[in-house]
Amino acid sequence: MTEDPIARFQEEFARAEIKETIDVNAVALATCTPDGKPSVRYVLLKGADQDGFVFYTNAESRKGRELAANPHAALAFFWPTIYVQARVEGTITKVSAEESDEYFATRARDSQLGAWASQQSRLLSSREALDHAFEDYRVRFGDGPIPRPPYWGGYCLKPTRIEFWYGKPNRLHDRHVFLREGSGWREERLYP
Ligand SMILES: Cc1cc2nc3c(=O)[nH]c(=O)nc-3n(C[C@H](O)[C@H](O)[C@H](O)COP(=O)(O)O)c2cc1C
């Protein structure tokens, strides 16, 4: 039986977590318009298990709009301290409202206010406009609970391809690719 690449990802992540000192969960997320124009940016991974790879963002952002029109996406992690790259490709669905609510509730209050204040990826007239929006929401919510903005939530990438790249001397790196086949995985090696 081929090994489970999700379990391998969790092991590599745990190994990286020990050594990386900042944002071990930062991951480049590539999305694409329906006519094939790509864009890429970093997000923070908030979970990885058999259901998929989860991150949170604003659905009205550029990435949110691209994902609404084309659910295919790709992730790339690089952990320099262990010299490992992990690449994940698949399709994205939205995390349930309940799960997004739960996660939003764990965020720092100022981050919650930030989610309300930021019309992510839309044109901003000045820094002051953003700071004013933040202050307006701070006053509006007072000391009460801050609900999750309806446009903000989790996305889950269900992988069909996962690659682990292990840096080796002489550029003779090891590449292990796992391709989804039915309910299991097929493993291949690639030239570096
Ligand atoms: C290390 C790092 C982590 C980030 N994490 C997130 C995140 O989890 N969610 C998010 O919406 N933006 C995150 N950002 C900001 C995004 O990179 C990006 O600027 C923003 O989401 C707007 O992207 P878009 O216009 O392509 O939608 C992060 C940026 C960096 C550098």
mmCIF file of C-alpha atoms and ligand atoms in Angstrom:
data_model
loop_
_atom_site.group_PDB
_atom_site.id
_atom_site.type_symbol
_atom_site.label_atom_id
_atom_site.label_comp_id
_atom_site.label_asym_id
_atom_site.label_seq_id
_atom_site.Cartn_x
_atom_site.Cartn_y
_atom_site.Cartn_z
ATOM 1 C CA MET A 1 0.000 0.000 0.000
ATOM 2 C CA THR A 2 1.226 3.484 -0.848
ATOM 3 C CA GLU A 3 1.789 5.619 2.197
ATOM 4 C CA ASP A 4 -0.640 8.397 3.030
ATOM 5 C CA PRO A 5 0.738 11.773 1.805
ATOM 6 C CA ILE A 6 -1.474 13.705 4.227
ATOM 7 C CA ALA A 7 0.187 11.906 7.134
ATOM 8 C CA ARG A 8 3.556 12.609 5.542
ATOM 9 C CA PHE A 9 2.640 16.297 5.211
ATOM 10 C CA GLN A 10 1.703 16.412 8.896
ATOM 11 C CA GLU A 11 5.042 14.821 9.803
ATOM 12 C CA GLU A 12 7.064 17.242 7.650
ATOM 13 C CA PHE A 13 5.082 20.170 9.045
ATOM 14 C CA ALA A 14 5.811 19.035 12.600
ATOM 15 C CA ARG A 15 9.497 18.713 11.718
ATOM 16 C CA ALA A 16 9.518 22.239 10.208
ATOM 17 C CA GLU A 17 7.609 23.645 13.183
ATOM 18 C CA ILE A 18 10.510 22.759 15.494
ATOM 19 C CA LYS A 19 13.063 24.638 13.399
ATOM 20 C CA GLU A 20 11.287 27.504 11.622
ATOM 21 C CA THR A 21 11.133 30.554 13.862
ATOM 22 C CA ILE A 22 8.475 32.532 11.985
ATOM 23 C CA ASP A 23 5.269 31.673 10.118
ATOM 24 C CA VAL A 24 5.941 27.979 9.467
ATOM 25 C CA ASN A 25 2.338 27.852 8.222
ATOM 26 C CA ALA A 26 2.831 30.547 5.561
ATOM 27 C CA VAL A 27 1.980 29.112 2.163
ATOM 28 C CA ALA A 28 1.834 30.524 -1.345
ATOM 29 C CA LEU A 29 -1.668 30.134 -2.756
ATOM 30 C CA ALA A 30 -2.078 30.223 -6.523
ATOM 31 C CA THR A 31 -5.470 30.861 -8.066
ATOM 32 C CA CYS A 32 -6.471 31.358 -11.668
ATOM 33 C CA THR A 33 -9.129 33.198 -13.641
ATOM 34 C CA PRO A 34 -11.350 31.039 -15.872
ATOM 35 C CA ASP A 35 -9.345 32.233 -18.890
ATOM 36 C CA GLY A 36 -6.082 31.022 -17.373
ATOM 37 C CA LYS A 37 -4.456 34.109 -15.833
ATOM 38 C CA PRO A 38 -2.767 33.072 -12.568
ATOM 39 C CA SER A 39 -2.148 35.060 -9.401
ATOM 40 C CA VAL A 40 -0.328 34.078 -6.235
ATOM 41 C CA ARG A 41 -0.045 35.357 -2.645
ATOM 42 C CA TYR A 42 0.755 34.007 0.807
ATOM 43 C CA VAL A 43 -1.886 32.914 3.291
ATOM 44 C CA LEU A 44 -1.646 31.110 6.631
ATOM 45 C CA LEU A 45 -2.545 27.425 6.775
ATOM 46 C CA LYS A 46 -4.979 26.785 9.636
ATOM 47 C CA GLY A 47 -5.376 23.024 9.281
ATOM 48 C CA ALA A 48 -4.380 20.019 7.198
ATOM 49 C CA ASP A 49 -6.070 16.646 7.514
ATOM 50 C CA GLN A 50 -7.888 14.070 5.383
ATOM 51 C CA ASP A 51 -10.556 16.666 4.520
ATOM 52 C CA GLY A 52 -8.002 19.047 3.033
ATOM 53 C CA PHE A 53 -5.886 22.144 3.601
ATOM 54 C CA VAL A 54 -7.687 25.068 5.252
ATOM 55 C CA PHE A 55 -7.023 28.798 5.149
ATOM 56 C CA TYR A 56 -9.168 31.856 5.870
ATOM 57 C CA THR A 57 -9.793 34.927 3.790
ATOM 58 C CA ASN A 58 -12.256 37.461 2.459
ATOM 59 C CA ALA A 59 -14.570 36.002 -0.206
ATOM 60 C CA GLU A 60 -14.735 39.383 -1.936
ATOM 61 C CA SER A 61 -10.944 39.627 -2.262
ATOM 62 C CA ARG A 62 -9.248 38.973 -5.571
ATOM 63 C CA LYS A 63 -8.465 35.370 -4.572
ATOM 64 C CA GLY A 64 -12.021 34.918 -3.281
ATOM 65 C CA ARG A 65 -13.469 36.127 -6.555
ATOM 66 C CA GLU A 66 -11.076 33.997 -8.595
ATOM 67 C CA LEU A 67 -11.945 30.922 -6.534
ATOM 68 C CA ALA A 68 -15.673 31.582 -6.947
ATOM 69 C CA ALA A 69 -15.194 31.505 -10.723
ATOM 70 C CA ASN A 70 -12.569 28.731 -10.835
ATOM 71 C CA PRO A 71 -12.154 26.392 -7.830
ATOM 72 C CA HIS A 72 -8.820 24.930 -8.976
ATOM 73 C CA ALA A 73 -5.905 26.102 -6.835
ATOM 74 C CA ALA A 74 -2.381 25.209 -5.750
ATOM 75 C CA LEU A 75 -0.287 25.669 -2.606
ATOM 76 C CA ALA A 76 3.497 25.775 -2.187
ATOM 77 C CA PHE A 77 5.285 25.597 1.172
ATOM 78 C CA PHE A 78 9.023 26.058 1.597
ATOM 79 C CA TRP A 79 10.761 25.325 4.877
ATOM 80 C CA PRO A 80 14.399 26.396 4.421
ATOM 81 C CA THR A 81 15.583 25.060 7.792
ATOM 82 C CA ILE A 82 14.757 21.480 6.794
ATOM 83 C CA TYR A 83 15.153 22.193 3.066
ATOM 84 C CA VAL A 84 11.774 20.769 2.105
ATOM 85 C CA GLN A 85 9.197 22.053 -0.357
ATOM 86 C CA ALA A 86 5.634 20.723 -0.327
ATOM 87 C CA ARG A 87 3.299 21.371 -3.249
ATOM 88 C CA VAL A 88 -0.418 20.685 -3.146
ATOM 89 C CA GLU A 89 -2.949 20.937 -5.994
ATOM 90 C CA GLY A 90 -6.683 20.395 -5.958
ATOM 91 C CA THR A 91 -10.088 21.991 -5.830
ATOM 92 C CA ILE A 92 -11.466 24.340 -3.236
ATOM 93 C CA THR A 93 -14.735 24.408 -1.363
ATOM 94 C CA LYS A 94 -15.857 26.754 1.385
ATOM 95 C CA VAL A 95 -15.653 25.661 4.996
ATOM 96 C CA SER A 96 -19.071 25.550 6.733
ATOM 97 C CA ALA A 97 -20.415 28.726 8.313
ATOM 98 C CA GLU A 98 -20.321 26.995 11.724
ATOM 99 C CA GLU A 99 -16.624 26.090 11.388
ATOM 100 C CA SER A 100 -15.760 29.595 10.144
ATOM 101 C CA ASP A 101 -17.690 31.094 13.099
ATOM 102 C CA GLU A 102 -15.765 28.880 15.513
ATOM 103 C CA TYR A 103 -12.413 29.884 14.073
ATOM 104 C CA PHE A 104 -13.317 33.589 13.876
ATOM 105 C CA ALA A 105 -14.248 33.509 17.559
ATOM 106 C CA THR A 106 -10.711 32.360 18.455
ATOM 107 C CA ARG A 107 -9.076 35.331 16.734
ATOM 108 C CA ALA A 108 -7.718 38.348 18.615
ATOM 109 C CA ARG A 109 -10.319 41.099 18.925
ATOM 110 C CA ASP A 110 -8.275 43.507 16.804
ATOM 111 C CA SER A 111 -7.973 40.886 14.064
ATOM 112 C CA GLN A 112 -11.743 40.467 14.178
ATOM 113 C CA LEU A 113 -12.152 44.246 13.808
ATOM 114 C CA GLY A 114 -9.606 44.186 10.990
ATOM 115 C CA ALA A 115 -11.728 41.679 9.090
ATOM 116 C CA TRP A 116 -14.671 44.095 9.304
ATOM 117 C CA ALA A 117 -12.582 47.156 8.410
ATOM 118 C CA SER A 118 -10.813 45.706 5.377
ATOM 119 C CA GLN A 119 -12.567 45.532 2.035
ATOM 120 C CA GLN A 120 -9.739 43.261 0.995
ATOM 121 C CA SER A 121 -8.338 43.862 -2.506
ATOM 122 C CA ARG A 122 -10.639 46.826 -3.200
ATOM 123 C CA LEU A 123 -9.301 50.304 -3.984
ATOM 124 C CA LEU A 124 -8.264 52.226 -0.835
ATOM 125 C CA SER A 125 -8.176 56.029 -0.976
ATOM 126 C CA SER A 126 -5.760 56.515 1.958
ATOM 127 C CA ARG A 127 -4.335 54.860 5.064
ATOM 128 C CA GLU A 128 -6.604 57.153 7.118
ATOM 129 C CA ALA A 129 -9.691 55.678 5.468
ATOM 130 C CA LEU A 130 -8.645 52.219 6.700
ATOM 131 C CA ASP A 131 -7.808 53.468 10.211
ATOM 132 C CA HIS A 132 -11.142 55.300 10.395
ATOM 133 C CA ALA A 133 -13.046 52.182 9.315
ATOM 134 C CA PHE A 134 -11.237 50.212 12.050
ATOM 135 C CA GLU A 135 -12.138 52.828 14.683
ATOM 136 C CA ASP A 136 -15.766 52.989 13.487
ATOM 137 C CA TYR A 137 -16.134 49.233 13.971
ATOM 138 C CA ARG A 138 -14.406 49.384 17.347
ATOM 139 C CA VAL A 139 -17.040 51.906 18.493
ATOM 140 C CA ARG A 140 -19.887 50.011 16.835
ATOM 141 C CA PHE A 141 -19.097 46.717 18.579
ATOM 142 C CA GLY A 142 -18.076 48.308 21.898
ATOM 143 C CA ASP A 143 -17.341 45.591 24.429
ATOM 144 C CA GLY A 144 -19.838 43.163 22.912
ATOM 145 C CA PRO A 145 -19.086 40.061 20.882
ATOM 146 C CA ILE A 146 -17.884 40.594 17.321
ATOM 147 C CA PRO A 147 -19.674 38.351 14.822
ATOM 148 C CA ARG A 148 -17.910 36.960 11.758
ATOM 149 C CA PRO A 149 -18.374 39.213 8.728
ATOM 150 C CA PRO A 150 -20.587 37.374 6.207
ATOM 151 C CA TYR A 151 -17.912 37.721 3.505
ATOM 152 C CA TRP A 152 -15.076 36.275 5.617
ATOM 153 C CA GLY A 153 -14.476 32.557 6.087
ATOM 154 C CA GLY A 154 -12.565 29.369 5.524
ATOM 155 C CA TYR A 155 -11.580 27.651 2.310
ATOM 156 C CA CYS A 156 -10.579 24.012 2.075
ATOM 157 C CA LEU A 157 -8.363 22.680 -0.712
ATOM 158 C CA LYS A 158 -8.999 18.969 -1.313
ATOM 159 C CA PRO A 159 -5.791 17.637 -2.848
ATOM 160 C CA THR A 160 -5.503 15.554 -6.006
ATOM 161 C CA ARG A 161 -1.698 15.903 -6.187
ATOM 162 C CA ILE A 162 0.848 16.327 -3.389
ATOM 163 C CA GLU A 163 4.572 16.587 -3.975
ATOM 164 C CA PHE A 164 7.411 16.523 -1.478
ATOM 165 C CA TRP A 165 10.751 17.944 -2.588
ATOM 166 C CA TYR A 166 13.777 17.170 -0.477
ATOM 167 C CA GLY A 167 16.821 19.323 -1.184
ATOM 168 C CA LYS A 168 19.989 17.254 -1.746
ATOM 169 C CA PRO A 169 23.588 18.031 -2.709
ATOM 170 C CA ASN A 170 24.553 18.620 -6.357
ATOM 171 C CA ARG A 171 20.977 19.628 -7.176
ATOM 172 C CA LEU A 172 20.087 15.951 -7.147
ATOM 173 C CA HIS A 173 16.965 16.620 -5.136
ATOM 174 C CA ASP A 174 14.410 13.945 -4.301
ATOM 175 C CA ARG A 175 10.884 14.443 -5.618
ATOM 176 C CA HIS A 176 8.039 12.234 -4.428
ATOM 177 C CA VAL A 177 4.675 12.803 -6.075
ATOM 178 C CA PHE A 178 1.377 11.392 -4.827
ATOM 179 C CA LEU A 179 -1.567 11.328 -7.229
ATOM 180 C CA ARG A 180 -5.099 10.676 -6.042
ATOM 181 C CA GLU A 181 -6.474 7.411 -7.424
ATOM 182 C CA GLY A 182 -9.971 6.559 -6.250
ATOM 183 C CA SER A 183 -9.852 6.558 -2.487
ATOM 184 C CA GLY A 184 -6.074 5.975 -2.433
ATOM 185 C CA TRP A 185 -2.869 7.414 -3.840
ATOM 186 C CA ARG A 186 -0.329 6.430 -6.490
ATOM 187 C CA GLU A 187 3.283 7.401 -5.832
ATOM 188 C CA GLU A 188 5.780 8.481 -8.504
ATOM 189 C CA ARG A 189 9.325 9.819 -8.482
ATOM 190 C CA LEU A 190 10.367 12.690 -10.753
ATOM 191 C CA TYR A 191 13.759 13.924 -11.933
ATOM 192 C CA PRO A 192 14.716 17.030 -9.988
HETATM 193 C C1 LIG B 1 2.967 35.494 5.636
HETATM 194 C C2 LIG B 1 1.652 36.051 5.160
HETATM 195 C C3 LIG B 1 0.457 35.472 5.585
HETATM 196 C C4 LIG B 1 -0.772 35.948 5.129
HETATM 197 N N1 LIG B 1 -1.912 35.305 5.522
HETATM 198 C C5 LIG B 1 -3.102 35.684 5.003
HETATM 199 C C6 LIG B 1 -4.293 34.921 5.297
HETATM 200 O O1 LIG B 1 -4.284 33.898 6.007
HETATM 201 N N2 LIG B 1 -5.462 35.343 4.737
HETATM 202 C C7 LIG B 1 -5.519 36.430 3.920
HETATM 203 O O2 LIG B 1 -6.612 36.759 3.449
HETATM 204 N N3 LIG B 1 -4.415 37.153 3.606
HETATM 205 C C8 LIG B 1 -3.207 36.793 4.131
HETATM 206 N N4 LIG B 1 -2.068 37.501 3.806
HETATM 207 C C9 LIG B 1 -2.180 38.631 2.862
HETATM 208 C C10 LIG B 1 -2.238 38.079 1.428
HETATM 209 O O3 LIG B 1 -0.925 37.682 1.020
HETATM 210 C C11 LIG B 1 -2.800 39.071 0.411
HETATM 211 O O4 LIG B 1 -2.090 40.281 0.440
HETATM 212 C C12 LIG B 1 -4.291 39.376 0.638
HETATM 213 O O5 LIG B 1 -4.990 38.221 1.060
HETATM 214 C C13 LIG B 1 -4.940 39.922 -0.621
HETATM 215 O O6 LIG B 1 -4.748 38.989 -1.666
HETATM 216 P P1 LIG B 1 -5.643 39.007 -3.006
HETATM 217 O O7 LIG B 1 -5.814 40.456 -3.416
HETATM 218 O O8 LIG B 1 -4.894 38.214 -4.013
HETATM 219 O O9 LIG B 1 -6.986 38.372 -2.667
HETATM 220 C C14 LIG B 1 -0.823 37.061 4.255
HETATM 221 C C15 LIG B 1 0.379 37.643 3.834
HETATM 222 C C16 LIG B 1 1.585 37.148 4.270
HETATM 223 C C17 LIG B 1 2.863 37.793 3.775
#
